XYZ file of C-alpha atoms in Angstrom:
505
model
C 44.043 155.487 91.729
C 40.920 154.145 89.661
C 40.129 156.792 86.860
C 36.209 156.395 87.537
C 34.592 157.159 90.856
C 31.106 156.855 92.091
C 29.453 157.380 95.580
C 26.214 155.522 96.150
C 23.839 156.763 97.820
C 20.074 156.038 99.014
C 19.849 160.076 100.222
C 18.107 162.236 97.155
C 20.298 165.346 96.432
C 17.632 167.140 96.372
C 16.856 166.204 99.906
C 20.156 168.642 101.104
C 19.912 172.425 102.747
C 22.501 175.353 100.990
C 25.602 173.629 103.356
C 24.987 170.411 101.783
C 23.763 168.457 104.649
C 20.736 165.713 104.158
C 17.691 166.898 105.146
C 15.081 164.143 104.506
C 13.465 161.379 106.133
C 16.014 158.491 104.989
C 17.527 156.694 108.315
C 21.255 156.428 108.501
C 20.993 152.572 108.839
C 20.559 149.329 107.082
C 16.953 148.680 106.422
C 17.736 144.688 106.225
C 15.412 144.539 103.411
C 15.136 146.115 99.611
C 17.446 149.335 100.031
C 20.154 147.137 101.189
C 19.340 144.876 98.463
C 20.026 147.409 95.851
C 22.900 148.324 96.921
C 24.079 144.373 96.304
C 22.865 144.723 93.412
C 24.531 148.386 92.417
C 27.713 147.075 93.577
C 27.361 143.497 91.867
C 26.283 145.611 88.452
C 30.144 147.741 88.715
C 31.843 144.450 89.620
C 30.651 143.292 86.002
C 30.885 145.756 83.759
C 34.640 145.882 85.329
C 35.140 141.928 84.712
C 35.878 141.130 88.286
C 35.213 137.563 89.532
C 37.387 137.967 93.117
C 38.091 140.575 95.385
C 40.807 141.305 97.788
C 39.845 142.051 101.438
C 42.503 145.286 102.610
C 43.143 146.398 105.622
C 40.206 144.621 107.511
C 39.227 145.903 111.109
C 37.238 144.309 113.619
C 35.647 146.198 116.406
C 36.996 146.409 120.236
C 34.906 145.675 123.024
C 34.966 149.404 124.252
C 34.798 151.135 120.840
C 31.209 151.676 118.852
C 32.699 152.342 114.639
C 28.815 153.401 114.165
C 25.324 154.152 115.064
C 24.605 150.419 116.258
C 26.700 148.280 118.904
C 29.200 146.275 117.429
C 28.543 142.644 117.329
C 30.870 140.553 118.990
C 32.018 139.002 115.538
C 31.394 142.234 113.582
C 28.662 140.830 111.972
C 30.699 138.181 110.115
C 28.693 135.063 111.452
C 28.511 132.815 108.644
C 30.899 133.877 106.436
C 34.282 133.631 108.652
C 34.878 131.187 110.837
C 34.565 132.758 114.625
C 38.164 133.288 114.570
C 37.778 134.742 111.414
C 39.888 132.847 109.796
C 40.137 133.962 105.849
C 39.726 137.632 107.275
C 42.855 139.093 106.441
C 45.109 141.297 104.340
C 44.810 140.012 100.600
C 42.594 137.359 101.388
C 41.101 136.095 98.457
C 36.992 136.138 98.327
C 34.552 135.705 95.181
C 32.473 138.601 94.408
C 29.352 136.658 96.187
C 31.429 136.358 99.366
C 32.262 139.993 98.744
C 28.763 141.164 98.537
C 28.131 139.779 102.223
C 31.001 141.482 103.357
C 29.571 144.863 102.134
C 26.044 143.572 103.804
C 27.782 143.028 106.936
C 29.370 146.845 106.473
C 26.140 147.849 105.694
C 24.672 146.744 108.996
C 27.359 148.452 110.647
C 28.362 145.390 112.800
C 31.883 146.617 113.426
C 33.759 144.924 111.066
C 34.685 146.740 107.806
C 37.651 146.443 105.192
C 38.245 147.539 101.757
C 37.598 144.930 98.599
C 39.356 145.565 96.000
C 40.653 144.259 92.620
C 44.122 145.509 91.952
C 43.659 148.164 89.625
C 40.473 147.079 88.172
C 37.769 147.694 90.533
C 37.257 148.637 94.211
C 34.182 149.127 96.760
C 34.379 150.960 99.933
C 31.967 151.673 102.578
C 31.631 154.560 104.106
C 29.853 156.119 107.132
C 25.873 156.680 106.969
C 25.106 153.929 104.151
C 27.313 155.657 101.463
C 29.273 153.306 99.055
C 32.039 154.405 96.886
C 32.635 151.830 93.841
C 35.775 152.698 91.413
C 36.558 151.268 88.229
C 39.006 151.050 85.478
C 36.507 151.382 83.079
C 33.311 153.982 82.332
C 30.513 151.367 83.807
C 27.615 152.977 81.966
C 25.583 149.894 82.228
C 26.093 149.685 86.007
C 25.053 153.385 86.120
C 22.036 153.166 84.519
C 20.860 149.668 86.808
C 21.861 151.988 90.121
C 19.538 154.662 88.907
C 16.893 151.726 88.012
C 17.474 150.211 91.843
C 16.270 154.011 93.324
C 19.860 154.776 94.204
C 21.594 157.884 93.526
C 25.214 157.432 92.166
C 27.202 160.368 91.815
C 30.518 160.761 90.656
C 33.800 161.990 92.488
C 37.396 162.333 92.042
C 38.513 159.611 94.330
C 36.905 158.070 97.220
C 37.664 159.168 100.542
C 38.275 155.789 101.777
C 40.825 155.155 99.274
C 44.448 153.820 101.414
C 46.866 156.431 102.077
C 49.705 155.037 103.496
C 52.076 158.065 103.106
C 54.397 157.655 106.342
C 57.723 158.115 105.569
C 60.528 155.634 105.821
C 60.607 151.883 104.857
C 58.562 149.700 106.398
C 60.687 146.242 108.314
C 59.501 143.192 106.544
C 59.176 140.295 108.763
C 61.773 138.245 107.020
C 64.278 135.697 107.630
C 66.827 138.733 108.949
C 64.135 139.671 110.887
C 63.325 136.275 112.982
C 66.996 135.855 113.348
C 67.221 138.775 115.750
C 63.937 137.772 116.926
C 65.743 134.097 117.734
C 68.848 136.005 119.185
C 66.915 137.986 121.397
C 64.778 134.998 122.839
C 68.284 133.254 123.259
C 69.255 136.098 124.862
C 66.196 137.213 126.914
C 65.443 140.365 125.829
C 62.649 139.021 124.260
C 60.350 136.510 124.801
C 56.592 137.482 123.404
C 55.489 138.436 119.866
C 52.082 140.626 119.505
C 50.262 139.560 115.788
C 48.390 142.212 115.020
C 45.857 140.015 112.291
C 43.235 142.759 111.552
C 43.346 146.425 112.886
C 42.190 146.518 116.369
C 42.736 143.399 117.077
C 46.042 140.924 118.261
C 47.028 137.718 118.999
C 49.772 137.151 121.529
C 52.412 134.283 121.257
C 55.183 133.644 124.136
C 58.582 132.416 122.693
C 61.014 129.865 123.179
C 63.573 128.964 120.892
C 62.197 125.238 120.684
C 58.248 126.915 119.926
C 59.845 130.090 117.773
C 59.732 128.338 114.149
C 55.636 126.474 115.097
C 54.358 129.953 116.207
C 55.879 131.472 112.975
C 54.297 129.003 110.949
C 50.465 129.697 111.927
C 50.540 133.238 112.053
C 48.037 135.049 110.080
C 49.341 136.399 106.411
C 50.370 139.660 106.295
C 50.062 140.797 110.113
C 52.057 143.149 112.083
C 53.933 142.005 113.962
C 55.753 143.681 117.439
C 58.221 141.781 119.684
C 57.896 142.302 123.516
C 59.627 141.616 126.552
C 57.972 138.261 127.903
C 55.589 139.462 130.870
C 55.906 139.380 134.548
C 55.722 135.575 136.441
C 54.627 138.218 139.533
C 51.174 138.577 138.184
C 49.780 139.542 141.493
C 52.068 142.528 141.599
C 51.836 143.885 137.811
C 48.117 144.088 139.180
C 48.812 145.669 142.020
C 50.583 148.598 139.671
C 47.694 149.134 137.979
C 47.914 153.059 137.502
C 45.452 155.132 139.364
C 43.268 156.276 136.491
C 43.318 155.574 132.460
C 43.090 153.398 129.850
C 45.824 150.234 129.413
C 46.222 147.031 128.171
C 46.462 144.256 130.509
C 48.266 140.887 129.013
C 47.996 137.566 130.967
C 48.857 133.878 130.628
C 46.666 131.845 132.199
C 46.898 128.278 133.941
C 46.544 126.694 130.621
C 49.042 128.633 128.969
C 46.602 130.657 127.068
C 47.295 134.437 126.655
C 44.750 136.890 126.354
C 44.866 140.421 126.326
C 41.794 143.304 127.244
C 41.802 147.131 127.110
C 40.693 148.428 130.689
C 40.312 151.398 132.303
C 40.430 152.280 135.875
C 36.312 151.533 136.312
C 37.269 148.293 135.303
C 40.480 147.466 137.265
C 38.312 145.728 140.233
C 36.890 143.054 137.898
C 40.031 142.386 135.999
C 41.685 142.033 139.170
C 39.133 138.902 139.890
C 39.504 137.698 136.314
C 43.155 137.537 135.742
C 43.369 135.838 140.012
C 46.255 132.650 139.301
C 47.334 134.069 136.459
C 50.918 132.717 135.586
C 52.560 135.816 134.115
C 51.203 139.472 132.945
C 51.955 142.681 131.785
C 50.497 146.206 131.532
C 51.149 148.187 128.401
C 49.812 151.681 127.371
C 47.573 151.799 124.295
C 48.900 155.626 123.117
C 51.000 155.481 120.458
C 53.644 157.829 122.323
C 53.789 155.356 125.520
C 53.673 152.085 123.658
C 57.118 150.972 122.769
C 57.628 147.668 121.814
C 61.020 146.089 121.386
C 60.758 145.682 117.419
C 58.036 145.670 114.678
C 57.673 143.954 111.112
C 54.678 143.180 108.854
C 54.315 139.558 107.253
C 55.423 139.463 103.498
C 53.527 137.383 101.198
C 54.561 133.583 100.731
C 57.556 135.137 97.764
C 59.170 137.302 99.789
C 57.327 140.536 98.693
C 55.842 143.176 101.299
C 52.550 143.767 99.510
C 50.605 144.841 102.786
C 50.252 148.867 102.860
C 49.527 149.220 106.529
C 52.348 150.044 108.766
C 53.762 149.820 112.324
C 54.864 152.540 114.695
C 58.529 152.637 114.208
C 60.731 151.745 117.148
C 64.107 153.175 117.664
C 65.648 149.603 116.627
C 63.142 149.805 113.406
C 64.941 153.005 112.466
C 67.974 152.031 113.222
C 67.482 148.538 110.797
C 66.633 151.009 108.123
C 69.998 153.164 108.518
C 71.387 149.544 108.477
C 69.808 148.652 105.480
C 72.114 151.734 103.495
C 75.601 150.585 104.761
C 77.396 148.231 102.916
C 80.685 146.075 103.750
C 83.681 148.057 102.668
C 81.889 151.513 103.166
C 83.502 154.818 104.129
C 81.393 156.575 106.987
C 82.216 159.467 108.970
C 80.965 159.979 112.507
C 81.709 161.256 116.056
C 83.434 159.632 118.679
C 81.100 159.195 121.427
C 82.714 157.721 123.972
C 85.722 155.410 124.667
C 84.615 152.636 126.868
C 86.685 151.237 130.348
C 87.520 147.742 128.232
C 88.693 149.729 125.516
C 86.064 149.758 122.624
C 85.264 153.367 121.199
C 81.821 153.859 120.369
C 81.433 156.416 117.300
C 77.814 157.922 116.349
C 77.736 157.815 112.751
C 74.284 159.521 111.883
C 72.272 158.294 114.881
C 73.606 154.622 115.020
C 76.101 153.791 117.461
C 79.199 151.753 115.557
C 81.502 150.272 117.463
C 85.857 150.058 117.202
C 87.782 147.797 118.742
C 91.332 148.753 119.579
C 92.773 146.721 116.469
C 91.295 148.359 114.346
C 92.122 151.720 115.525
C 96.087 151.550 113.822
C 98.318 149.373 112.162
C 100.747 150.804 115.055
C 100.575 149.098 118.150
C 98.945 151.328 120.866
C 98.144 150.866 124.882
C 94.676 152.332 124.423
C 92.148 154.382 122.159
C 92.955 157.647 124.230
C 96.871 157.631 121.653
C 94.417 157.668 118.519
C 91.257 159.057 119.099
C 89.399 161.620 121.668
C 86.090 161.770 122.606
C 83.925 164.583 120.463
C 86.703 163.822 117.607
C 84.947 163.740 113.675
C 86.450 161.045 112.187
C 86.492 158.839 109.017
C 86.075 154.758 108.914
C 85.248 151.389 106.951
C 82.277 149.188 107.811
C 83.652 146.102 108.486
C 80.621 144.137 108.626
C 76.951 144.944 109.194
C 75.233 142.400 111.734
C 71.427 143.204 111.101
C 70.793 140.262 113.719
C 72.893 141.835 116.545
C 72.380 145.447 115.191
C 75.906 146.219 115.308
C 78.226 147.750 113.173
C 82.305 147.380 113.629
C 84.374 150.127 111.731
C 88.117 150.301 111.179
C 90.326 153.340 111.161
C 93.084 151.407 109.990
C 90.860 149.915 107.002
C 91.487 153.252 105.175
C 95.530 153.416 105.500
C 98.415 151.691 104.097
C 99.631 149.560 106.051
C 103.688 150.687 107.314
C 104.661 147.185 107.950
C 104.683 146.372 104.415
C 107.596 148.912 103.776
C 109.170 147.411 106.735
C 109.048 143.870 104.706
C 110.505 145.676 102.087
C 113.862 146.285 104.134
C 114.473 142.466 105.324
C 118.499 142.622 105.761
C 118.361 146.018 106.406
C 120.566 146.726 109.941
C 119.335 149.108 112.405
C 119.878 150.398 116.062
C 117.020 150.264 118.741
C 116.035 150.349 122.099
C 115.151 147.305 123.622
C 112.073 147.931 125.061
C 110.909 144.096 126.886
C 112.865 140.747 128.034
C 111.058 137.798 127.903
C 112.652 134.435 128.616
C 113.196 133.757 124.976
C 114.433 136.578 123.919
C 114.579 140.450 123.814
C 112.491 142.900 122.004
C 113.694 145.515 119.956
C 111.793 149.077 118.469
C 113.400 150.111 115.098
C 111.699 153.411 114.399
C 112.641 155.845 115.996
C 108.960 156.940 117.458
C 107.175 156.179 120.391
C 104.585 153.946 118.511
C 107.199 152.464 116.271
C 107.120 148.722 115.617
C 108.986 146.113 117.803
C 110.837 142.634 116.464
C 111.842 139.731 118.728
C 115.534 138.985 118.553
C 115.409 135.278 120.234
C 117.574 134.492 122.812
C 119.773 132.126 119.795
C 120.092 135.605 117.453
C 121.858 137.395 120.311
C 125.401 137.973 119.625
C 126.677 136.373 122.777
C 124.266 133.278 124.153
C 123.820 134.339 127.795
C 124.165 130.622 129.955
C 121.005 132.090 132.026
C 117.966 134.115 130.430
C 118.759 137.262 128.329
C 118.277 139.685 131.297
C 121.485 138.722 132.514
C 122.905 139.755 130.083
C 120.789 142.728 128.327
C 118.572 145.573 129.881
C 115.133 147.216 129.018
C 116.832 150.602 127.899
C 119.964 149.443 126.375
C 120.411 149.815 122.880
C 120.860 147.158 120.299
C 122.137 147.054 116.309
C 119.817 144.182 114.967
C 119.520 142.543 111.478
C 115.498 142.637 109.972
C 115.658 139.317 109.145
C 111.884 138.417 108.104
C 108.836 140.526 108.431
C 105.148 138.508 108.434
C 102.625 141.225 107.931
C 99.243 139.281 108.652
C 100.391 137.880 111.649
C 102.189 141.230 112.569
C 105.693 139.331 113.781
C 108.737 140.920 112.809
C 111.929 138.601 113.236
C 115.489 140.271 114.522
C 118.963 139.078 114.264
C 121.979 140.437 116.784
C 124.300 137.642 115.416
C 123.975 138.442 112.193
C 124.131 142.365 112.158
C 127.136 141.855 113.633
C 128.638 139.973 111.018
C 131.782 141.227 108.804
C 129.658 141.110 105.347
C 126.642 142.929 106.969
C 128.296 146.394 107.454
C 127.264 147.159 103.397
C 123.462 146.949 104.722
C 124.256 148.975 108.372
C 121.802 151.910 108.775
C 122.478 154.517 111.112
């Protein structure tokens, strides 16, 4: 905040009752002529005894068709004919204008045309205007010079703490940059179709609408204006007639449309309106209706443009959807992490879904034990607190697999650690090659394959002829490959004369 503050005004204190409200003749509009020159000049005077030669526009706004910001009608360009381009083009977030340029702006706010915005000079200097003709100018520096011209030009300047117009962008929570992370998932959802339009909000009030396809994604991307908003949609409706025909029975919405050309344009209606929209949007090729509260309007995913290096230097922010939140939980796990959570629930194909502070992570049955299991339900229970690794964090996908088994030692090692070692186990499956054998004595315990050339006595036919699921069998660990979780068994050789000094009970 700007140690010096001034508010501008063309109202004589003296002209106010014991409340503080103007009481004199002075009308709350641009006279077009020397009072509005004046204040050019006041504002033109602080912009030089502060050393500014550019200003940055902030946060500009441009009016709605339905919405009046003043005492006047907004203009359909806001009253920037002549300076912006009709799209205006150059009228955005950081946008770069001399202090001439910047002076026309402040005209244009001063005739209350609909368009406003902040200019500003990072902490150096800044001008806002303000309802009913006031103008707030701060400054890094005293500006006695600029004073004493205001009071020349008739004006009254007084000073203040900090002008009300000054940004407060407070909202808690990290705001989603629209980076390469971020049109990743917006490519994955396009490939996937959960998404297929993108909103650009380029000045406050106002949006742009782009429909996706992986083969436009990276042209639309390229033209978009710096520093919008940005909110991802599902694409609309190719039954136009019928998203039409659902118009609600009263209130105010937002009515999307693509037309025959392939142009998409968007209007806020209510239901006085419906009739002619109806007749306007006839042969439309797709469409959607969308609420304008901020309660009812959910979009799929938001993100504001970052400048050209990668920094997020725009203050204003987007509504937060729940996969916004849930990308900023993302953003605090790490690869390798311990999390705790609560198992949520333990899905038919075996995944077990654990809520681990309002994300859902995800388990596979691998990584639930080192010990080999039939399903979740022998390790974990639904409602169970329990503690995992992050195995990866997919911000793309918005997924997050954990591992129980990440933070235990691994038992099969200390099996490798007995190769030769001769036990006796049940044989618990016969395939044609060979038989296969638990050695620990527990219902989870690991398995080896003795193949049908380790058994003791070569059956002509397949081993079941000659062995039983049930039976049980002294066996030689013979090698033990803990990555690809194969243990190897011998018959022949526990039964050997010289293997009795390594026999286990």
């Amino acid at each position: 905040m700007l140690p010096y503050v001034y508010r501008i005004t063309k109202y004589d204190p003296a002209d106010r009752d014991e409340r503080g409200y103007y009481t004199g003749a002075e009308e709350a509009v641009s006279d077009h002529g020397p009072v509005e020159a004046a204040y050019l000049e006041a504002v033109a005077a602080f912009a030089e005894d502060s050393g500014v030669r550019h200003l940055a526009v902030r946060e500009p706004q441009a009016p709605l068709g339905f919405v009046h910001f003043g005492s006047k009608p907004t203009a359909e360009d806001g009253g920037l004919a002549g300076l912006f381009p009709s799209d205006l083009t150059g009228f955005h977030d950081g946008a770069q204008v001399s202090v001439s340029l910047g002076l026309e702006v402040v005209r244009a706010m001063l005739r209350d045309g609909g368009a406003w915005c902040r200019l500003e000079a990072e902490d150096i200097f800044a001008v806002h205007v303000g309802w009913d003709q006031y103008v707030y100018v701060s400054s890094n520096v005293p500006c006695e010079a600029a004073l004493a011209r205001t009071r020349e030009l008739g004006l009254f300047p007084e000073p203040l703490d900090a002008s009300p117009y000054e940004a407060m962008f407070d909202e808690p929570g990290e705001q989603r940059p629209a980076d390469d992370v971020f049109w990743a998932r917006v490519r994955w959802c396009v490939a996937t179709r959960e998404a297929a339009l993108l909103e650009e909000m380029h000045i406050d009030n106002a949006s742009r609408w782009h429909r996706l396809a992986d083969s436009t994604l990276d042209a639309v991307r390229a033209r978009l204006t710096p520093r919008a908003r940005l909110a991802v949609w599902p694409d609309l409706s190719t039954d136009a007639a019928a998203v039409v025909a659902g118009l609600p029975d009263e209130g105010l919405v937002e009515f999307v449309w693509e037309d025959q050309d392939g142009w998409i344009t968007s209007t806020v209606a209510d239901e006085t309106q419906f009739t002619a929209l109806a007749a306007q949007v006839r042969g439309a090729r797709a469409a959607a209706v969308l609420p304008v509260d901020v309660d009812g309007r959910s979009p799929l995913f938001t993100a504001v443009l970052p400048d050209g290096d990668g920094v997020l230097r725009a203050r204003w922010r987007t509504e937060p959807t729940p996969s916004d939140r849930d990308w900023a939980f993302l953003q605090t796990l790490r690869r390798g992490q311990t999390v705790t959570g609560t198992v949520t629930k333990i899905a038919s194909f075996g995944v077990t879904f654990v809520d681990i502070g309002g994300f859902t992570a995800m388990i596979n049955i691998p990584e639930l034990s080192w010990r080999p299991i039939r399903h979740p339900c022998d390790v974990v229970a639904v409602g169970q607190q329990i503690t995992a690794e992050v195995l990866d964090v997919d911000l793309v996908r918005e997924r997050v697999p954990l591992s129980l088994k990440g933070l235990q030692d691994d038992p099969m090692l200390q099996i490798a650690q007995q190769v030769g070692r001769i036990v006796t186990g049940e044989v618990t499956k016969i395939v044609p090659f060979g038989v296969f054998v638990r050695i620990e004595d527990r219902a989870d315990g690991f398995e080896g394959l003795v193949h049908s050339t380790e058994l003791a006595q070569p059956p002509a036919g397949p081993p079941k002829d000659t062995v039983r699921v049930g039976d049980r069998l002294t066996v030689m660990i013979t090698d033990v490959d803990p990555t690809r979780r194969r243990i190897m068994l011998s018959h022949t050789q526990a039964r050997q004369p010289d293997a009795e000094e390594h026999r286990h009970a």
